[in-house]
CSV table of C-alpha atoms and ligand atoms in Angstrom, one decimal:
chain,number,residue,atom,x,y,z
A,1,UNK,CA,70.2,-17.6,-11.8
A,2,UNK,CA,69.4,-14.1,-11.4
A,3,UNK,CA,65.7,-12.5,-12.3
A,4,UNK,CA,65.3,-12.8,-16.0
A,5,UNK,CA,66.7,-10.2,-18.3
A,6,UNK,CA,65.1,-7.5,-20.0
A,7,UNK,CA,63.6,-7.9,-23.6
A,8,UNK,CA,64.4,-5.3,-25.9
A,9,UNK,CA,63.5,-5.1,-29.2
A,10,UNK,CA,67.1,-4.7,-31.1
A,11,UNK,CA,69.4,-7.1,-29.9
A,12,UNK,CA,72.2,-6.2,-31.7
A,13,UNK,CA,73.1,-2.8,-32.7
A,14,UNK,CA,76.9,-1.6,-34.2
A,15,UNK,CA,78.0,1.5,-34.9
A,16,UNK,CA,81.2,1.8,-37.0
A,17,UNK,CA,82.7,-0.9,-35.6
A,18,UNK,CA,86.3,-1.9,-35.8
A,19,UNK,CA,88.4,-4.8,-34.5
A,20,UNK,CA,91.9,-4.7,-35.4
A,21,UNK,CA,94.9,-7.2,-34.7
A,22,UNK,CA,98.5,-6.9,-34.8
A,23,UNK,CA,100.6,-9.4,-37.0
A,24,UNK,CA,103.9,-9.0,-36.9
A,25,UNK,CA,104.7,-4.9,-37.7
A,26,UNK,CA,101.2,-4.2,-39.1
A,27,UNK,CA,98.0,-4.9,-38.0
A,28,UNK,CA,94.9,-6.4,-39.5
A,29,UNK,CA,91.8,-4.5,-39.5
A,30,UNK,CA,89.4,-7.6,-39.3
A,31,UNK,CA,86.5,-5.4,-39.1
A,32,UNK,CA,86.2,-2.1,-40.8
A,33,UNK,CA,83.8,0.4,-39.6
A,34,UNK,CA,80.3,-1.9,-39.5
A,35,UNK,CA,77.4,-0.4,-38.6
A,36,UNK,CA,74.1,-2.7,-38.7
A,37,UNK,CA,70.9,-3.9,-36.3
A,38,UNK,CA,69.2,-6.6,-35.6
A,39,UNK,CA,66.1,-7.0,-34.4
A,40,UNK,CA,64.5,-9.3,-31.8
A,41,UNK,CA,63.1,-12.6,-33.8
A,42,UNK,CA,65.4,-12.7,-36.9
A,43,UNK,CA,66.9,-14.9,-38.6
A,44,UNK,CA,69.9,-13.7,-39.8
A,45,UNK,CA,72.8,-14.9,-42.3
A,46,UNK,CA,76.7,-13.3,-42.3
A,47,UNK,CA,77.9,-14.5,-45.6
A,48,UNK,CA,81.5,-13.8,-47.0
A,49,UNK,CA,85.1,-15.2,-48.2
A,50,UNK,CA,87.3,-16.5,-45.7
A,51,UNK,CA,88.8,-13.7,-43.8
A,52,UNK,CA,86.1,-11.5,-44.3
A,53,UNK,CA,86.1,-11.0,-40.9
A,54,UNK,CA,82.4,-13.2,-40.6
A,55,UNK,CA,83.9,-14.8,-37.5
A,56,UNK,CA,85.4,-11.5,-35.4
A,57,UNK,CA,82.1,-10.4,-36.5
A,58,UNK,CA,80.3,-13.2,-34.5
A,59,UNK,CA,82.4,-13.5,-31.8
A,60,UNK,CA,82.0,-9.4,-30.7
A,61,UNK,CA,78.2,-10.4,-31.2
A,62,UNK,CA,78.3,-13.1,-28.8
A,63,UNK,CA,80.0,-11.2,-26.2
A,64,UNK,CA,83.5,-13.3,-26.7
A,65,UNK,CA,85.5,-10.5,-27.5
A,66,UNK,CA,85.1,-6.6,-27.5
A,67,UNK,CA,85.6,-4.0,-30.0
A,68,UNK,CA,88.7,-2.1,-31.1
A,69,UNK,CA,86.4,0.8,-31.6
A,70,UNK,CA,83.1,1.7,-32.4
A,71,UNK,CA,79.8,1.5,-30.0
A,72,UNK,CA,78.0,-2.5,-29.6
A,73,UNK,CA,75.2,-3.1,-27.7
A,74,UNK,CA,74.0,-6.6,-26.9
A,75,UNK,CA,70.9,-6.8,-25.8
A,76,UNK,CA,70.7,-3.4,-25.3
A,77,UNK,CA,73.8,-3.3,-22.8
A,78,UNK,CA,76.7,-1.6,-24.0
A,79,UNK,CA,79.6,-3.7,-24.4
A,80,UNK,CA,82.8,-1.1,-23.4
A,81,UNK,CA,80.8,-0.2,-20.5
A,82,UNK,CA,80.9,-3.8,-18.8
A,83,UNK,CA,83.2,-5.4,-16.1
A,84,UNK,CA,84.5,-8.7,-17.4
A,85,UNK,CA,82.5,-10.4,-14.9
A,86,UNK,CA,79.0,-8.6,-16.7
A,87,UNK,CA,80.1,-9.6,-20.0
A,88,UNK,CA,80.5,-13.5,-19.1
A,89,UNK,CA,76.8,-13.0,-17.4
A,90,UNK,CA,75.4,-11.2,-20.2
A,91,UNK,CA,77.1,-14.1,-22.5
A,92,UNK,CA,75.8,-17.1,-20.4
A,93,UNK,CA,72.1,-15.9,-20.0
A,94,UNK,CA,71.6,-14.5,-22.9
A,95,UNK,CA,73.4,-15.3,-25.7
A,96,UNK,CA,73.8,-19.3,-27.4
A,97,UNK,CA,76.5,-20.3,-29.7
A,98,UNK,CA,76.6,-23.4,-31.8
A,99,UNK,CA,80.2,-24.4,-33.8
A,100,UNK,CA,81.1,-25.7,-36.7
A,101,UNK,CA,83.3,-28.3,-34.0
A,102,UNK,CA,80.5,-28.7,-32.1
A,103,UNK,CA,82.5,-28.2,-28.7
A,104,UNK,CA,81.1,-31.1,-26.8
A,105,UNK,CA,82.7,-32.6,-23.2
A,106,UNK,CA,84.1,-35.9,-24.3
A,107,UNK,CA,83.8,-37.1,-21.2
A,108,UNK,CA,80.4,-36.2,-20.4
A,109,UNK,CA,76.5,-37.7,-21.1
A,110,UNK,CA,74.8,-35.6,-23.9
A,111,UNK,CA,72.6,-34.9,-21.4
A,112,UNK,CA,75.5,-33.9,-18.6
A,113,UNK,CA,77.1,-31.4,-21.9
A,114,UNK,CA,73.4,-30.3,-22.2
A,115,UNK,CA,72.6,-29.4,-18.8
A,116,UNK,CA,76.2,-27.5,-18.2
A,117,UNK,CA,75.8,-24.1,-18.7
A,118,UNK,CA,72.5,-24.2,-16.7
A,119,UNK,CA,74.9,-25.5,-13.6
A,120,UNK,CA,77.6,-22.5,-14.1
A,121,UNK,CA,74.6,-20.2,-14.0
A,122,UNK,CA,72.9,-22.1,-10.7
A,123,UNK,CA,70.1,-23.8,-12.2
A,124,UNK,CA,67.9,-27.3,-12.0
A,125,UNK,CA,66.9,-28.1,-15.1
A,126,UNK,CA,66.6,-31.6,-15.1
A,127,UNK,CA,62.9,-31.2,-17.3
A,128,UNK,CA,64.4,-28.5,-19.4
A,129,UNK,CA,67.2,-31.0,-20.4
A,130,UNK,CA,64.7,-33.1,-21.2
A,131,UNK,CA,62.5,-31.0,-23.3
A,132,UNK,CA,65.4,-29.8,-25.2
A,133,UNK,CA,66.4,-33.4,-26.1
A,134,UNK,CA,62.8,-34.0,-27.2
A,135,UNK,CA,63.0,-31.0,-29.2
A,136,UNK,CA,66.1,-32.0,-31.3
A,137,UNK,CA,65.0,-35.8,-31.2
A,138,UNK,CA,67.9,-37.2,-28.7
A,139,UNK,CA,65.8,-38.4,-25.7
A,140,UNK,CA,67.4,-41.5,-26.7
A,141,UNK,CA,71.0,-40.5,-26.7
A,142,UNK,CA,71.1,-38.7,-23.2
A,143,UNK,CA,73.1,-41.0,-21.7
A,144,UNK,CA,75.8,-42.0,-24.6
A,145,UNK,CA,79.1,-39.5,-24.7
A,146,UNK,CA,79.7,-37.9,-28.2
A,147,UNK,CA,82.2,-40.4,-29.4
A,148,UNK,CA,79.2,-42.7,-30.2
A,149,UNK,CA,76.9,-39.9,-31.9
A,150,UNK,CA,76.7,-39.3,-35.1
A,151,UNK,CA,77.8,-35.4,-36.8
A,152,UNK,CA,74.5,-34.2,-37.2
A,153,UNK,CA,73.3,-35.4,-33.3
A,154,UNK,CA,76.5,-34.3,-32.4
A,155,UNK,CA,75.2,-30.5,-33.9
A,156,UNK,CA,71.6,-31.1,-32.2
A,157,UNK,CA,73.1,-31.8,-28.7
A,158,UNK,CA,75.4,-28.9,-29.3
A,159,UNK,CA,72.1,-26.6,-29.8
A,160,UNK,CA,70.5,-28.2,-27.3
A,161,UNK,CA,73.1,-27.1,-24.6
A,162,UNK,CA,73.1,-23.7,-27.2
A,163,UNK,CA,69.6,-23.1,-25.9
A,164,UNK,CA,69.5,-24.6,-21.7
A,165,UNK,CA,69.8,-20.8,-20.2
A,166,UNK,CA,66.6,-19.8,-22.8
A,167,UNK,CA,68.9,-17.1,-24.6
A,168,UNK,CA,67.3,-14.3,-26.6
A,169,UNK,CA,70.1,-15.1,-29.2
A,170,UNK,CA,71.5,-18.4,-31.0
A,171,UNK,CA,74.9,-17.5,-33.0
A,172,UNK,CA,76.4,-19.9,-34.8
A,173,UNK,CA,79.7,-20.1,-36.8
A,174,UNK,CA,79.1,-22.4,-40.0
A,175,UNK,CA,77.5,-25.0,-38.4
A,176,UNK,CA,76.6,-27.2,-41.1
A,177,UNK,CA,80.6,-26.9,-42.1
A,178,UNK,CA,81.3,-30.2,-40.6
A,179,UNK,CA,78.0,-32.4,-41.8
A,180,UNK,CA,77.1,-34.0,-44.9
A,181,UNK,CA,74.3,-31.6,-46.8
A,182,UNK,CA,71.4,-34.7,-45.6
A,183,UNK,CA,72.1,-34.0,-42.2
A,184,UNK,CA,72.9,-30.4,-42.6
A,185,UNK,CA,69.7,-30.0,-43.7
A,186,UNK,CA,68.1,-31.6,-40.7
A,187,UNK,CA,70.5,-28.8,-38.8
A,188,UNK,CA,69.2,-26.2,-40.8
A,189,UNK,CA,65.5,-27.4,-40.4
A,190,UNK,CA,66.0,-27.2,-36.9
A,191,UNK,CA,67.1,-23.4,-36.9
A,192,UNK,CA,64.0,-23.1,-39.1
A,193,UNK,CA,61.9,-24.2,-36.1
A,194,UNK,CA,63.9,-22.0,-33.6
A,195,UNK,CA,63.4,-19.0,-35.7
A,196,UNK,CA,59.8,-19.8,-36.3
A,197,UNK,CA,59.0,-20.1,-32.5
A,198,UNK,CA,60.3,-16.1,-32.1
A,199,UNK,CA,64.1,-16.8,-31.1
A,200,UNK,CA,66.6,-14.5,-33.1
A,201,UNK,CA,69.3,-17.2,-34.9
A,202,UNK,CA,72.3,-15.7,-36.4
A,203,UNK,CA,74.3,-17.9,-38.5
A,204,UNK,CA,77.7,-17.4,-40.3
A,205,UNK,CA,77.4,-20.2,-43.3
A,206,UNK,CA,78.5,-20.7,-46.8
A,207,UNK,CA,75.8,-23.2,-47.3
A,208,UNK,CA,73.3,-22.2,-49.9
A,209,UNK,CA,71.0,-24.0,-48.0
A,210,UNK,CA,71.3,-22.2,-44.9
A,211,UNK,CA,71.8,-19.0,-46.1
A,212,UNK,CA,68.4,-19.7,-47.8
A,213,UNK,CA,66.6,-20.4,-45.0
A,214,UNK,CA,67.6,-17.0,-43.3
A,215,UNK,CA,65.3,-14.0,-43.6
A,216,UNK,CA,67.7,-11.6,-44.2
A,217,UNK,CA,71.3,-11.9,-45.5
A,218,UNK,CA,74.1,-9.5,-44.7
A,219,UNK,CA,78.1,-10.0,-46.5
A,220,UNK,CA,81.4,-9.1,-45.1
A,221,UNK,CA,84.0,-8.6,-47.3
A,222,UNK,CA,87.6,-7.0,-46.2
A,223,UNK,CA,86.1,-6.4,-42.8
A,224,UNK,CA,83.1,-4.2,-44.4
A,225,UNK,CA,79.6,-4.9,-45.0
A,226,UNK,CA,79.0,-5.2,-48.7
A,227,UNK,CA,75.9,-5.4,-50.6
A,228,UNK,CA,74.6,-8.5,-51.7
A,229,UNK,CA,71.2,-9.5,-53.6
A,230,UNK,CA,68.5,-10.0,-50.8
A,231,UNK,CA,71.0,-8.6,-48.0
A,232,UNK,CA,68.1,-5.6,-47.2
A,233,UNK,CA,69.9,-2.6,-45.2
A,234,UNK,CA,67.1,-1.8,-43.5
A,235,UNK,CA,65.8,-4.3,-40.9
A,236,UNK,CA,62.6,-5.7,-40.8
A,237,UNK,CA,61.2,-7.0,-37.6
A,238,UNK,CA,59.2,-10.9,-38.2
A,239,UNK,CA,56.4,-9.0,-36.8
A,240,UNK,CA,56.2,-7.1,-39.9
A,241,UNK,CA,56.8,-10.5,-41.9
A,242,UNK,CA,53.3,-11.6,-40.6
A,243,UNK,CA,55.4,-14.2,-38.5
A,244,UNK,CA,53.9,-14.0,-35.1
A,245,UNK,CA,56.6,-14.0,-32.2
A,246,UNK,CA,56.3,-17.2,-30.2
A,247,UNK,CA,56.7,-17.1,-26.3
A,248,UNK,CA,59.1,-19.5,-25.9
A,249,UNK,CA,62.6,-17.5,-26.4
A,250,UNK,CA,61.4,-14.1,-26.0
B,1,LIG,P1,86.3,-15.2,-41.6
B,1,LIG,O1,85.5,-15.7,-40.4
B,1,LIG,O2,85.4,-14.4,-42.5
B,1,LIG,O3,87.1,-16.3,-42.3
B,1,LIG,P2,87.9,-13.9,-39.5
B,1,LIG,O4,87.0,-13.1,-38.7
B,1,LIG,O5,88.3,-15.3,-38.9
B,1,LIG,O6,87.3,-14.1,-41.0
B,1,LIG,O7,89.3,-13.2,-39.8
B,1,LIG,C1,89.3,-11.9,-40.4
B,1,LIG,C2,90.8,-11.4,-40.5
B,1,LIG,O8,91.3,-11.2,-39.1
B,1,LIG,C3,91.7,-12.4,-41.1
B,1,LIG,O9,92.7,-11.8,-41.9
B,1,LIG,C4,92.3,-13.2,-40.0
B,1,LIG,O10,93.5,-13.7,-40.3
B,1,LIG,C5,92.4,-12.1,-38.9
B,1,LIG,N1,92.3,-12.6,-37.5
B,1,LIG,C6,91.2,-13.1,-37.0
B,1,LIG,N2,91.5,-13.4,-35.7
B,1,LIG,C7,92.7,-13.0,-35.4
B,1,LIG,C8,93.6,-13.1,-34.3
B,1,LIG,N3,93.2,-13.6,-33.1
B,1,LIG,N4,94.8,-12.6,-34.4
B,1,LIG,C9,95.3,-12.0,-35.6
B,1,LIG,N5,94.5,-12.0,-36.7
B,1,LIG,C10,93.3,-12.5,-36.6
């Protein structure tokens, strides 16, 4: 992979963004005019009904779409000013995302799904894979295919691969959606952990739970931001939490 990417200390910053879709005659203003940031080490929760626009929200974050309008920088890289071949970089080195499907290779290992997005970047990371299984408590599955894991190991080896290119971001889209709330909550302890250690995690959830554990809460409704109890407009760095930023994901 190529030399390792800056750190900046906002990684997500929108300014009246919009993304709009046609259906039929009229078109469907999935996002509104947003403007928010995020800041390097947070852990973040989108919360709203279904169709709020939480997922277009998540997917212009992650780099998997662009916007209709309005100015996004990921990682401090402006997203209308990069070639499609930047974005997919700037995606795959930077940026994890977890599912509420999980998105596992049926017909590979855990540890082969793990290790992929390390090979499309050019990397060995035979000792990473394994640290990463360690990490979410798989060491013993790497060589079973996901047909014979459970949901919630399912979710783990998912995060595991999330997290193989050492991102600056995890994004995930309701990823406790498909677990029962006992093994949701060993997800959700896990994001806990990730967050603790200085990675920024930002999860779209309507799990109590979840949304709990974040340190900041933010609500879509109608493709706007709305105000909810806790959801602060200003951003607070963890520094200024008293939560020291680990070394590991920053
Ligand atoms: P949420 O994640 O909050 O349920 P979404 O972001 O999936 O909301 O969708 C927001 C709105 O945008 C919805 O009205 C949805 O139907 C519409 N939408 C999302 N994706 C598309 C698409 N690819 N084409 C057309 N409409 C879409």
């Amino acid at each position: 992979m190529s030399e390792r990417p800056t750190i900046v200390p906002v990684v997500v910053s929108a300014s009246a963004l919009t993304k709009v879709y046609p259906r039929g005659r009229e078109i469907v203003r999935a996002l509104d005019g947003v403007s928010f940031e995020i800041q390097r080490g947070e852990f973040l929760a989108v919360l709203g009904p279904s169709g709020a626009g939480k997922t277009t929200l998540l997917n212009l974050m992650g780099g998997m779409d662009t916007p209709s309008s309005g100015v996004l920088r990921i990682c401090g890289q402006e997203v209308a000013g990069l070639s499609d071949r930047d974005l997919t970089r700037l995606r795959r080195e930077r940026i994890g995302f977890v599912f509420q499907h999980f998105g596992l290779l049926p017909t590979l290992t855990v540890g082969e799904n793990v290790a992929l997005p390390a090979l499309f970047a050019g990397r060995r990371v035979r000792q990473r894979v394994d640290d990463l299984l360690a990490k979410v408590g798989l060491t013993h599955r790497r060589h079973h295919r996901p047909h014979e894991l459970s949901g919630g190991e399912m979710q783990r080896a998912a995060i595991a691969r999330a997290l193989i290119n050492e991102p600056q971001m995890l994004l995930a889209d309701e990823p406790t959606g498909n677990l029962d709330s006992a093994t949701g909550d060993t997800v959700i302890n896990l994001f806990h952990e990730l967050h603790r250690e200085g990675l920024t995690v930002i999860v779209v959830t309507h799990n109590a739970t979840l949304s709990a554990a974040a340190q900041r809460r933010i609500a879509i409704r109608d493709g706007r931001l709305a105000s909810t109890p806790g959801a602060a407009t200003t951003n607070r760095p963890a520094t200024a939490l008293g939560e020291p930023l680990g070394a590991s994901y920053v």
